[in-house]
Amino acid sequence: MEEQREIGGNPLVLGIETSCDETAAAVVDGDGRIHANVVFTQIEDHAPFGGVVPEIAARAHLDHLRPVIERALEEAGIGFEALDAVAATGGPGLIGGVLVGTMTAKAIAMARGIPYLAVNHLEAHALTARLTDHVPFPYLLLLVSGGHCQLIAVEGLGKYRRLGTTIDDAVGEAFDKTAKLLGMGYPGGPELEKAAEKGNPERFELPRPMVGKPGCDFSFSGLKTAVRQKVSALGEPTEQDIADIAAAFQHAVAASLVNRCRNAIQVFSEMHGAGHALVVAGGVAANKHLRAALSDLAGKSGMDFVAPPIGLCTDNAAMVAWAGIERLRAGERDPLSFAPRPRWPLDPGAPKAVGAGVKA
Ligand code: KG4
Ligand code: ZN
C-alpha cells in the first residue's frame, strides 16, 4: 500500500458504474474534461428475457469490469499511478453489480493509497449538468430513468429536496413496458421513440396522467393499461397502428411531465426565486420529444433549460467520476468499510407520495 498523497486542485478521478446493465469506467478531471468514457452495455445478455436479470447482470459486471477499466485508462493514456481518487456507484441499484463495482474500487484505492468515494447513482445523474454545463446551485432537476421519476430541488452538494416522485412506475419503466406491449425489444424507450417519429399522435386518445392535479407526483401505470386496451382492441396491429400508439403515448408522457414540472417550478421559485435552470437527467432524458417539450416549458417560465448530451443522460461512469470530484473537493471521503446500498434515496426525509408502492 502506498503513502496517501496530496490532491491538487485538478484531481484525476476514475469513475466506475455497475448499478444496472451497463458496465462503465471513465477518467475525468477537475476541470470537467472527460479523458475516457467507456460504456459496455449488456443489452444483448438481457434482451431475450425482456428486462434486466440481476444474476446475469452481476456475472457480466464481474466478467467485463476489469477490461472496461483497462480500456478507460488506455484511452486516457494513463496508468493507475496517475489517479488521484476512485469513485464507484455505491447504490441504489442491483446489489450484485454494485458489489462488483464497489469491491473493485476499494481494491484500487487500497493498492494505490488514494481516496475512495461511494457515489449515489442518483446524485451522479443529478450533478451531470454541472459537469457538462457548469450549472450553478440551486436548480430544479427532473430525474427520469428506468428506476426513477423524481422532481428534485438541487440546493447544493448533498442538499437535495424531493418535490415529487412516482406513485407507481418510473417513466423509463413505462416506456419499456409499453414498448413490450407494442412488440418491441428491450430496452424499449429508444425503439418506441423511433416508431413514434412515423406516428400520428392525434389518432388514439390516451389519458394524460396526473394532469391538472395539485402537487408534483407522477403516475404512469394507468397510461400503460390504456395502451394495453388499445392494442387488444386492434387485434393484429399494423406497423402504422403501432407508430400511432407510440406517438400518442409519448405525447401523453410529455404532457404529464410538463404539467408536473410546471407545478414544481412554482414550488421551486417560491423557495429560490427566479433565474435558475430546469435540468433534465437520466436515461429518458435522451428522448428528443420530451426534451423539446421541457425546453419549451422552461422558456415560457423564464428558466434556462439544460439537458446533458444523450450519452451522459443514460448510465455512464463519467457522471460517477464527476460526483466523486465534487465530493472530493468538499473534503469528503468514504471508508473502505462502506456497505453497498440497494436503496439510497437522495432526500431520505422526503414525504411519501400519495399512493402505494413508492420508489425511493
Ligand atoms: O438512466 P438509465 O440509463 O438507467 C437507469 O438508471 O435506470 O435509464 C434507462 C431508461 C430505460 O427505461 C430506457 O428505456 C430509457 O431510459 N430510455 C429512453 C430513451 N433512451 C433510454 N426512454 C425514452 N426515449 C429514449 N430515447
Ligand atoms: Zn441511471
Short mmCIF file of C-alpha atoms and ligand atoms in Angstrom, two decimals:
data_model
loop_
_atom_site.label_atom_id
_atom_site.label_comp_id
_atom_site.label_asym_id
_atom_site.label_seq_id
_atom_site.Cartn_x
_atom_site.Cartn_y
_atom_site.Cartn_z
CA MET A 1 0.00 0.00 0.00
CA GLU A 2 1.33 3.43 -0.99
CA GLU A 3 1.51 6.58 1.08
CA GLN A 4 -1.55 8.86 0.91
CA ARG A 5 -0.53 11.73 -1.36
CA GLU A 6 -1.61 15.36 -1.70
CA ILE A 7 -4.51 16.03 -4.04
CA GLY A 8 -4.09 19.17 -6.09
CA GLY A 9 -6.79 21.48 -7.43
CA ASN A 10 -7.34 19.43 -10.55
CA PRO A 11 -7.78 15.82 -9.48
CA LEU A 12 -7.87 12.97 -11.99
CA VAL A 13 -10.57 10.53 -10.96
CA LEU A 14 -11.55 7.07 -12.13
CA GLY A 15 -15.33 6.54 -12.10
CA ILE A 16 -16.98 3.11 -12.06
CA GLU A 17 -20.65 2.38 -12.79
CA THR A 18 -22.19 -1.07 -12.33
CA SER A 19 -25.62 -0.48 -10.79
CA CYS A 20 -27.77 -1.80 -13.63
CA ASP A 21 -26.96 -3.27 -17.04
CA GLU A 22 -24.10 -1.02 -18.11
CA THR A 23 -20.52 -1.81 -17.09
CA ALA A 24 -18.76 1.54 -17.33
CA ALA A 25 -15.49 3.22 -16.43
CA ALA A 26 -14.37 6.79 -17.07
CA VAL A 27 -11.50 9.13 -16.32
CA VAL A 28 -12.49 12.74 -15.62
CA ASP A 29 -10.51 15.67 -14.28
CA GLY A 30 -11.46 18.57 -12.04
CA ASP A 31 -11.97 20.92 -15.00
CA GLY A 32 -14.67 18.57 -16.28
CA ARG A 33 -12.51 17.17 -19.08
CA ILE A 34 -13.54 13.63 -19.91
CA HIS A 35 -10.31 11.79 -20.76
CA ALA A 36 -12.12 8.48 -21.33
CA ASN A 37 -15.70 7.29 -21.07
CA VAL A 38 -16.16 3.57 -21.77
CA VAL A 39 -19.63 2.02 -21.57
CA PHE A 40 -20.12 -1.68 -22.16
CA THR A 41 -23.82 -2.38 -22.46
CA GLN A 42 -25.17 -5.79 -21.50
CA ILE A 43 -28.35 -5.30 -23.52
CA GLU A 44 -27.71 -8.43 -25.62
CA ASP A 45 -27.41 -10.58 -22.47
CA HIS A 46 -30.76 -9.38 -21.10
CA ALA A 47 -32.81 -8.85 -24.28
CA PRO A 48 -34.05 -12.47 -24.52
CA PHE A 49 -35.66 -12.02 -21.07
CA GLY A 50 -37.33 -8.67 -21.87
CA GLY A 51 -35.64 -6.94 -18.93
CA VAL A 52 -32.55 -6.90 -16.73
CA VAL A 53 -31.91 -10.22 -14.94
CA PRO A 54 -29.99 -9.38 -11.73
CA GLU A 55 -27.89 -12.59 -11.62
CA ILE A 56 -26.88 -12.25 -15.26
CA ALA A 57 -26.01 -8.57 -14.68
CA ALA A 58 -23.82 -9.34 -11.66
CA ARG A 59 -21.95 -12.07 -13.54
CA ALA A 60 -21.49 -9.84 -16.60
CA HIS A 61 -20.12 -6.97 -14.49
CA LEU A 62 -17.63 -9.41 -13.00
CA ASP A 63 -16.52 -10.51 -16.48
CA HIS A 64 -16.37 -7.07 -18.07
CA LEU A 65 -15.39 -4.53 -15.43
CA ARG A 66 -11.66 -5.20 -15.48
CA PRO A 67 -11.25 -4.91 -19.29
CA VAL A 68 -13.54 -1.85 -19.29
CA ILE A 69 -11.34 -0.12 -16.67
CA GLU A 70 -8.19 -1.10 -18.57
CA ARG A 71 -9.64 0.36 -21.76
CA ALA A 72 -10.60 3.59 -20.00
CA LEU A 73 -7.06 4.02 -18.66
CA GLU A 74 -5.63 3.20 -22.08
CA GLU A 75 -7.88 5.75 -23.80
CA ALA A 76 -6.91 8.34 -21.21
CA GLY A 77 -3.27 7.42 -21.81
CA ILE A 78 -2.54 6.89 -18.12
CA GLY A 79 -1.79 4.14 -15.63
CA PHE A 80 -3.29 3.57 -12.17
CA GLU A 81 -0.45 5.67 -10.66
CA ALA A 82 -1.85 8.86 -12.28
CA LEU A 83 -5.18 8.59 -10.46
CA ASP A 84 -5.92 10.88 -7.52
CA ALA A 85 -9.10 9.08 -6.41
CA VAL A 86 -11.54 6.36 -7.40
CA ALA A 87 -15.32 6.77 -7.27
CA ALA A 88 -17.83 3.97 -7.77
CA THR A 89 -21.59 3.81 -7.65
CA GLY A 90 -22.41 2.53 -4.15
CA GLY A 91 -26.18 2.37 -4.77
CA PRO A 92 -29.06 2.47 -5.34
CA GLY A 93 -29.23 -0.39 -7.81
CA LEU A 94 -28.98 -4.13 -8.30
CA ILE A 95 -26.87 -5.22 -5.39
CA GLY A 96 -24.75 -7.84 -7.22
CA GLY A 97 -23.47 -5.28 -9.70
CA VAL A 98 -22.98 -2.57 -7.07
CA LEU A 99 -20.90 -5.05 -5.05
CA VAL A 100 -18.65 -5.80 -8.03
CA GLY A 101 -18.00 -2.09 -8.68
CA THR A 102 -17.54 -1.30 -5.01
CA MET A 103 -15.06 -4.12 -4.34
CA THR A 104 -13.05 -3.20 -7.43
CA ALA A 105 -12.91 0.48 -6.48
CA LYS A 106 -11.90 -0.32 -2.91
CA ALA A 107 -9.14 -2.63 -4.14
CA ILE A 108 -7.74 0.10 -6.44
CA ALA A 109 -7.98 2.72 -3.68
CA MET A 110 -6.24 0.45 -1.22
CA ALA A 111 -3.49 -0.65 -3.61
CA ARG A 112 -2.75 2.93 -4.69
CA GLY A 113 -3.36 4.63 -1.35
CA ILE A 114 -5.87 7.04 -2.88
CA PRO A 115 -9.28 8.19 -1.62
CA TYR A 116 -12.36 6.07 -2.33
CA LEU A 117 -15.79 7.60 -2.84
CA ALA A 118 -19.05 5.68 -2.80
CA VAL A 119 -21.28 7.66 -5.13
CA ASN A 120 -25.06 7.73 -5.04
CA HIS A 121 -26.14 6.88 -8.61
CA LEU A 122 -28.97 9.42 -8.42
CA GLU A 123 -26.57 12.12 -7.24
CA ALA A 124 -24.34 11.31 -10.23
CA HIS A 125 -27.30 11.87 -12.59
CA ALA A 126 -28.25 15.00 -10.62
CA LEU A 127 -24.79 16.60 -10.91
CA THR A 128 -24.16 15.76 -14.58
CA ALA A 129 -25.39 19.19 -15.67
CA ARG A 130 -22.56 20.72 -13.64
CA LEU A 131 -20.03 18.56 -15.48
CA THR A 132 -21.44 19.43 -18.91
CA ASP A 133 -22.78 22.97 -18.44
CA HIS A 134 -21.34 24.24 -15.13
CA VAL A 135 -24.88 24.90 -13.87
CA PRO A 136 -24.72 26.77 -10.53
CA PHE A 137 -26.75 25.69 -7.47
CA PRO A 138 -29.69 25.81 -6.93
CA TYR A 139 -31.53 24.24 -9.86
CA LEU A 140 -34.66 22.25 -10.45
CA LEU A 141 -33.98 18.71 -11.61
CA LEU A 142 -36.30 16.32 -13.38
CA LEU A 143 -34.71 12.89 -12.98
CA VAL A 144 -36.24 10.41 -15.40
CA SER A 145 -34.70 6.95 -15.68
CA GLY A 146 -35.59 3.28 -15.76
CA GLY A 147 -35.94 3.11 -12.00
CA HIS A 148 -36.79 6.68 -11.01
CA CYS A 149 -39.04 9.59 -11.79
CA GLN A 150 -38.48 12.49 -9.42
CA LEU A 151 -38.50 16.25 -9.24
CA ILE A 152 -35.71 17.50 -7.02
CA ALA A 153 -34.58 20.92 -5.85
CA VAL A 154 -30.79 20.60 -6.06
CA GLU A 155 -29.76 23.20 -3.49
CA GLY A 156 -26.10 22.30 -3.08
CA LEU A 157 -23.80 19.30 -2.94
CA GLY A 158 -25.58 16.75 -0.76
CA LYS A 159 -28.60 19.06 -0.40
CA TYR A 160 -31.48 17.55 -2.29
CA ARG A 161 -35.12 18.28 -1.62
CA ARG A 162 -37.53 15.94 -3.33
CA LEU A 163 -40.63 17.78 -4.56
CA GLY A 164 -42.29 14.83 -6.26
CA THR A 165 -41.91 11.17 -7.15
CA THR A 166 -43.87 8.42 -8.86
CA ILE A 167 -46.65 6.62 -7.06
CA ASP A 168 -46.26 3.55 -9.28
CA ASP A 169 -43.98 3.03 -12.31
CA ALA A 170 -40.91 5.05 -13.17
CA VAL A 171 -41.19 6.76 -16.54
CA GLY A 172 -38.47 4.62 -18.18
CA GLU A 173 -40.26 1.54 -16.88
CA ALA A 174 -43.46 2.84 -18.50
CA PHE A 175 -41.60 3.31 -21.80
CA ASP A 176 -40.12 -0.20 -21.57
CA LYS A 177 -43.38 -1.92 -20.62
CA THR A 178 -45.36 -0.04 -23.27
CA ALA A 179 -42.73 -0.88 -25.88
CA LYS A 180 -43.04 -4.54 -24.89
CA LEU A 181 -46.83 -4.36 -25.34
CA LEU A 182 -46.17 -2.96 -28.81
CA GLY A 183 -43.91 -5.92 -29.62
CA MET A 184 -40.62 -4.04 -29.37
CA GLY A 185 -37.36 -5.32 -27.86
CA TYR A 186 -35.65 -4.30 -24.62
CA PRO A 187 -34.90 -1.55 -23.66
CA GLY A 188 -37.98 -0.17 -25.32
CA GLY A 189 -37.53 3.58 -24.80
CA PRO A 190 -35.29 4.30 -27.79
CA GLU A 191 -37.23 1.93 -30.06
CA LEU A 192 -40.56 3.46 -29.04
CA GLU A 193 -39.19 6.92 -29.77
CA LYS A 194 -38.12 5.78 -33.25
CA ALA A 195 -41.56 4.29 -34.01
CA ALA A 196 -43.29 7.44 -32.74
CA GLU A 197 -41.47 9.56 -35.33
CA LYS A 198 -43.64 7.95 -38.04
CA GLY A 199 -46.83 8.10 -35.97
CA ASN A 200 -49.83 10.40 -35.69
CA PRO A 201 -50.21 11.37 -32.02
CA GLU A 202 -53.83 12.52 -32.55
CA ARG A 203 -55.30 9.20 -33.75
CA PHE A 204 -55.56 7.47 -30.38
CA GLU A 205 -56.77 9.19 -27.27
CA LEU A 206 -54.78 8.25 -24.18
CA PRO A 207 -55.08 9.55 -20.61
CA ARG A 208 -52.62 12.26 -19.53
CA PRO A 209 -51.76 11.03 -16.05
CA MET A 210 -51.97 13.47 -13.12
CA VAL A 211 -52.52 16.46 -15.41
CA GLY A 212 -54.44 19.13 -13.53
CA LYS A 213 -53.90 17.51 -10.13
CA PRO A 214 -52.11 19.51 -7.44
CA GLY A 215 -48.58 18.59 -6.38
CA CYS A 216 -45.59 17.22 -8.26
CA ASP A 217 -46.07 13.44 -8.08
CA PHE A 218 -46.22 11.18 -11.12
CA SER A 219 -48.17 8.09 -12.13
CA PHE A 220 -47.78 6.01 -15.28
CA SER A 221 -49.45 2.66 -14.68
CA GLY A 222 -52.89 3.85 -15.89
CA LEU A 223 -51.39 5.03 -19.15
CA LYS A 224 -49.76 1.65 -19.71
CA THR A 225 -53.11 -0.09 -19.06
CA ALA A 226 -54.83 2.25 -21.55
CA VAL A 227 -52.24 1.30 -24.18
CA ARG A 228 -52.86 -2.39 -23.48
CA GLN A 229 -56.59 -1.89 -24.07
CA LYS A 230 -55.98 -0.07 -27.37
CA VAL A 231 -53.63 -2.79 -28.54
CA SER A 232 -56.01 -5.64 -27.72
CA ALA A 233 -58.92 -3.78 -29.36
CA LEU A 234 -56.88 -3.63 -32.56
CA GLY A 235 -56.32 -7.39 -32.67
CA GLU A 236 -53.43 -7.52 -35.13
CA PRO A 237 -51.98 -4.01 -35.12
CA THR A 238 -50.22 -2.84 -38.28
CA GLU A 239 -46.89 -1.04 -38.27
CA GLN A 240 -48.77 2.25 -38.66
CA ASP A 241 -51.09 1.41 -35.73
CA ILE A 242 -48.03 0.80 -33.58
CA ALA A 243 -46.38 4.04 -34.68
CA ASP A 244 -49.59 5.97 -33.93
CA ILE A 245 -49.94 4.44 -30.45
CA ALA A 246 -46.25 5.09 -29.74
CA ALA A 247 -46.68 8.74 -30.74
CA ALA A 248 -49.82 9.11 -28.60
CA PHE A 249 -48.02 7.51 -25.64
CA GLN A 250 -45.03 9.82 -26.00
CA HIS A 251 -47.31 12.87 -26.19
CA ALA A 252 -49.23 11.76 -23.10
CA VAL A 253 -45.97 11.26 -21.16
CA ALA A 254 -44.70 14.66 -22.29
CA ALA A 255 -47.96 16.34 -21.25
CA SER A 256 -47.77 14.68 -17.86
CA LEU A 257 -44.12 15.57 -17.27
CA VAL A 258 -44.66 19.16 -18.38
CA ASN A 259 -47.66 19.53 -16.10
CA ARG A 260 -45.82 18.15 -13.06
CA CYS A 261 -42.75 20.28 -13.85
CA ARG A 262 -44.95 23.38 -14.10
CA ASN A 263 -46.18 22.78 -10.55
CA ALA A 264 -42.64 22.09 -9.38
CA ILE A 265 -41.34 25.31 -10.97
CA GLN A 266 -43.87 27.20 -8.90
CA VAL A 267 -42.80 25.50 -5.66
CA PHE A 268 -39.11 25.88 -6.55
CA SER A 269 -39.49 29.59 -7.43
CA GLU A 270 -41.21 30.24 -4.10
CA MET A 271 -38.17 28.70 -2.36
CA HIS A 272 -35.35 30.07 -4.50
CA GLY A 273 -36.72 32.93 -6.63
CA ALA A 274 -36.40 33.30 -10.39
CA GLY A 275 -33.47 32.96 -12.79
CA HIS A 276 -32.50 29.35 -12.15
CA ALA A 277 -32.26 26.40 -14.51
CA LEU A 278 -34.53 23.47 -15.24
CA VAL A 279 -32.28 20.45 -15.70
CA VAL A 280 -33.29 17.06 -17.03
CA ALA A 281 -31.22 13.93 -16.38
CA GLY A 282 -31.45 10.13 -16.56
CA GLY A 283 -31.89 7.76 -19.49
CA VAL A 284 -35.34 9.01 -20.52
CA ALA A 285 -33.84 12.50 -20.94
CA ALA A 286 -32.40 11.09 -24.18
CA ASN A 287 -35.91 11.36 -25.69
CA LYS A 288 -35.99 14.26 -28.15
CA HIS A 289 -39.74 14.88 -27.94
CA LEU A 290 -39.58 15.16 -24.16
CA ARG A 291 -36.53 17.41 -24.35
CA ALA A 292 -38.35 19.74 -26.74
CA ALA A 293 -41.48 19.86 -24.54
CA LEU A 294 -39.43 20.61 -21.42
CA SER A 295 -37.31 23.19 -23.19
CA ASP A 296 -40.50 24.95 -24.28
CA LEU A 297 -41.83 24.93 -20.70
CA ALA A 298 -38.53 26.30 -19.33
CA GLY A 299 -38.55 29.08 -21.93
CA LYS A 300 -42.11 30.06 -21.02
CA SER A 301 -41.18 30.00 -17.33
CA GLY A 302 -38.14 32.22 -17.78
CA MET A 303 -35.71 29.42 -16.91
CA ASP A 304 -32.65 28.14 -18.72
CA PHE A 305 -33.07 24.59 -19.91
CA VAL A 306 -30.14 22.21 -19.55
CA ALA A 307 -30.13 18.68 -20.93
CA PRO A 308 -26.78 16.87 -20.99
CA PRO A 309 -25.73 15.16 -24.23
CA ILE A 310 -27.59 11.87 -24.68
CA GLY A 311 -24.54 9.68 -23.87
CA LEU A 312 -24.28 11.39 -20.49
CA CYS A 313 -28.03 11.04 -19.77
CA THR A 314 -28.03 7.25 -19.97
CA ASP A 315 -25.91 5.38 -17.43
CA ASN A 316 -22.20 6.13 -17.67
CA ALA A 317 -19.19 6.40 -15.40
CA ALA A 318 -18.17 9.97 -16.29
CA MET A 319 -21.06 11.20 -14.14
CA VAL A 320 -19.87 8.98 -11.29
CA ALA A 321 -16.31 10.31 -11.55
CA TRP A 322 -17.66 13.87 -11.59
CA ALA A 323 -19.82 13.34 -8.48
CA GLY A 324 -16.68 11.92 -6.88
CA ILE A 325 -14.73 15.04 -7.84
CA GLU A 326 -17.38 17.33 -6.37
CA ARG A 327 -17.38 15.37 -3.11
CA LEU A 328 -13.60 15.16 -3.02
CA ARG A 329 -13.38 18.92 -3.37
CA ALA A 330 -15.81 19.29 -0.50
CA GLY A 331 -13.31 17.31 1.59
CA GLU A 332 -15.39 14.14 1.61
CA ARG A 333 -14.08 10.57 1.53
CA ASP A 334 -15.72 7.22 2.23
CA PRO A 335 -14.27 4.49 4.41
CA LEU A 336 -13.33 1.15 2.85
CA SER A 337 -15.95 -0.33 5.19
CA PHE A 338 -18.74 1.34 3.13
CA ALA A 339 -21.57 -1.16 2.59
CA PRO A 340 -23.34 -1.00 -0.81
CA ARG A 341 -26.93 0.21 -0.61
CA PRO A 342 -29.66 -1.31 -2.80
CA ARG A 343 -31.89 1.60 -1.75
CA TRP A 344 -30.41 5.04 -1.22
CA PRO A 345 -32.86 7.95 -1.55
CA LEU A 346 -31.37 11.37 -2.30
CA ASP A 347 -33.72 13.00 0.15
CA PRO A 348 -34.41 10.47 2.93
CA GLY A 349 -36.68 12.92 4.73
CA ALA A 350 -38.99 13.46 1.74
CA PRO A 351 -42.69 12.95 2.38
CA LYS A 352 -44.12 9.83 0.77
CA ALA A 353 -46.06 10.31 -2.46
CA VAL A 354 -49.80 9.82 -2.22
CA GLY A 355 -50.36 6.20 -3.27
CA ALA A 356 -48.81 2.80 -2.84
CA GLY A 357 -45.52 1.30 -3.97
CA VAL A 358 -43.46 4.46 -3.83
CA LYS A 359 -39.92 4.05 -5.14
CA ALA A 360 -37.00 5.66 -3.35
O1 KG4 B 1 -30.61 6.21 -16.52
P1 KG4 B 1 -30.72 4.92 -17.28
O2 KG4 B 1 -29.71 4.66 -18.38
O3 KG4 B 1 -30.68 3.70 -16.31
C1 KG4 B 1 -31.28 3.77 -15.04
O4 KG4 B 1 -30.61 4.27 -14.10
O5 KG4 B 1 -32.46 3.37 -14.97
O6 KG4 B 1 -32.19 4.85 -17.89
C2 KG4 B 1 -32.63 3.76 -18.67
C3 KG4 B 1 -34.07 4.02 -19.12
C4 KG4 B 1 -34.71 2.81 -19.81
O7 KG4 B 1 -36.00 2.64 -19.26
C5 KG4 B 1 -34.79 3.25 -21.26
O8 KG4 B 1 -35.86 2.67 -21.98
C6 KG4 B 1 -34.96 4.75 -21.13
O9 KG4 B 1 -34.10 5.10 -20.07
N1 KG4 B 1 -34.58 5.44 -22.35
C7 KG4 B 1 -35.46 6.14 -23.12
C8 KG4 B 1 -34.73 6.62 -24.22
N2 KG4 B 1 -33.43 6.21 -24.09
C9 KG4 B 1 -33.37 5.50 -22.93
N3 KG4 B 1 -36.77 6.38 -22.95
C10 KG4 B 1 -37.37 7.13 -23.90
N4 KG4 B 1 -36.75 7.61 -25.00
C11 KG4 B 1 -35.44 7.38 -25.21
N5 KG4 B 1 -34.82 7.85 -26.29
ZN ZN B 2 -29.30 5.77 -14.15
#
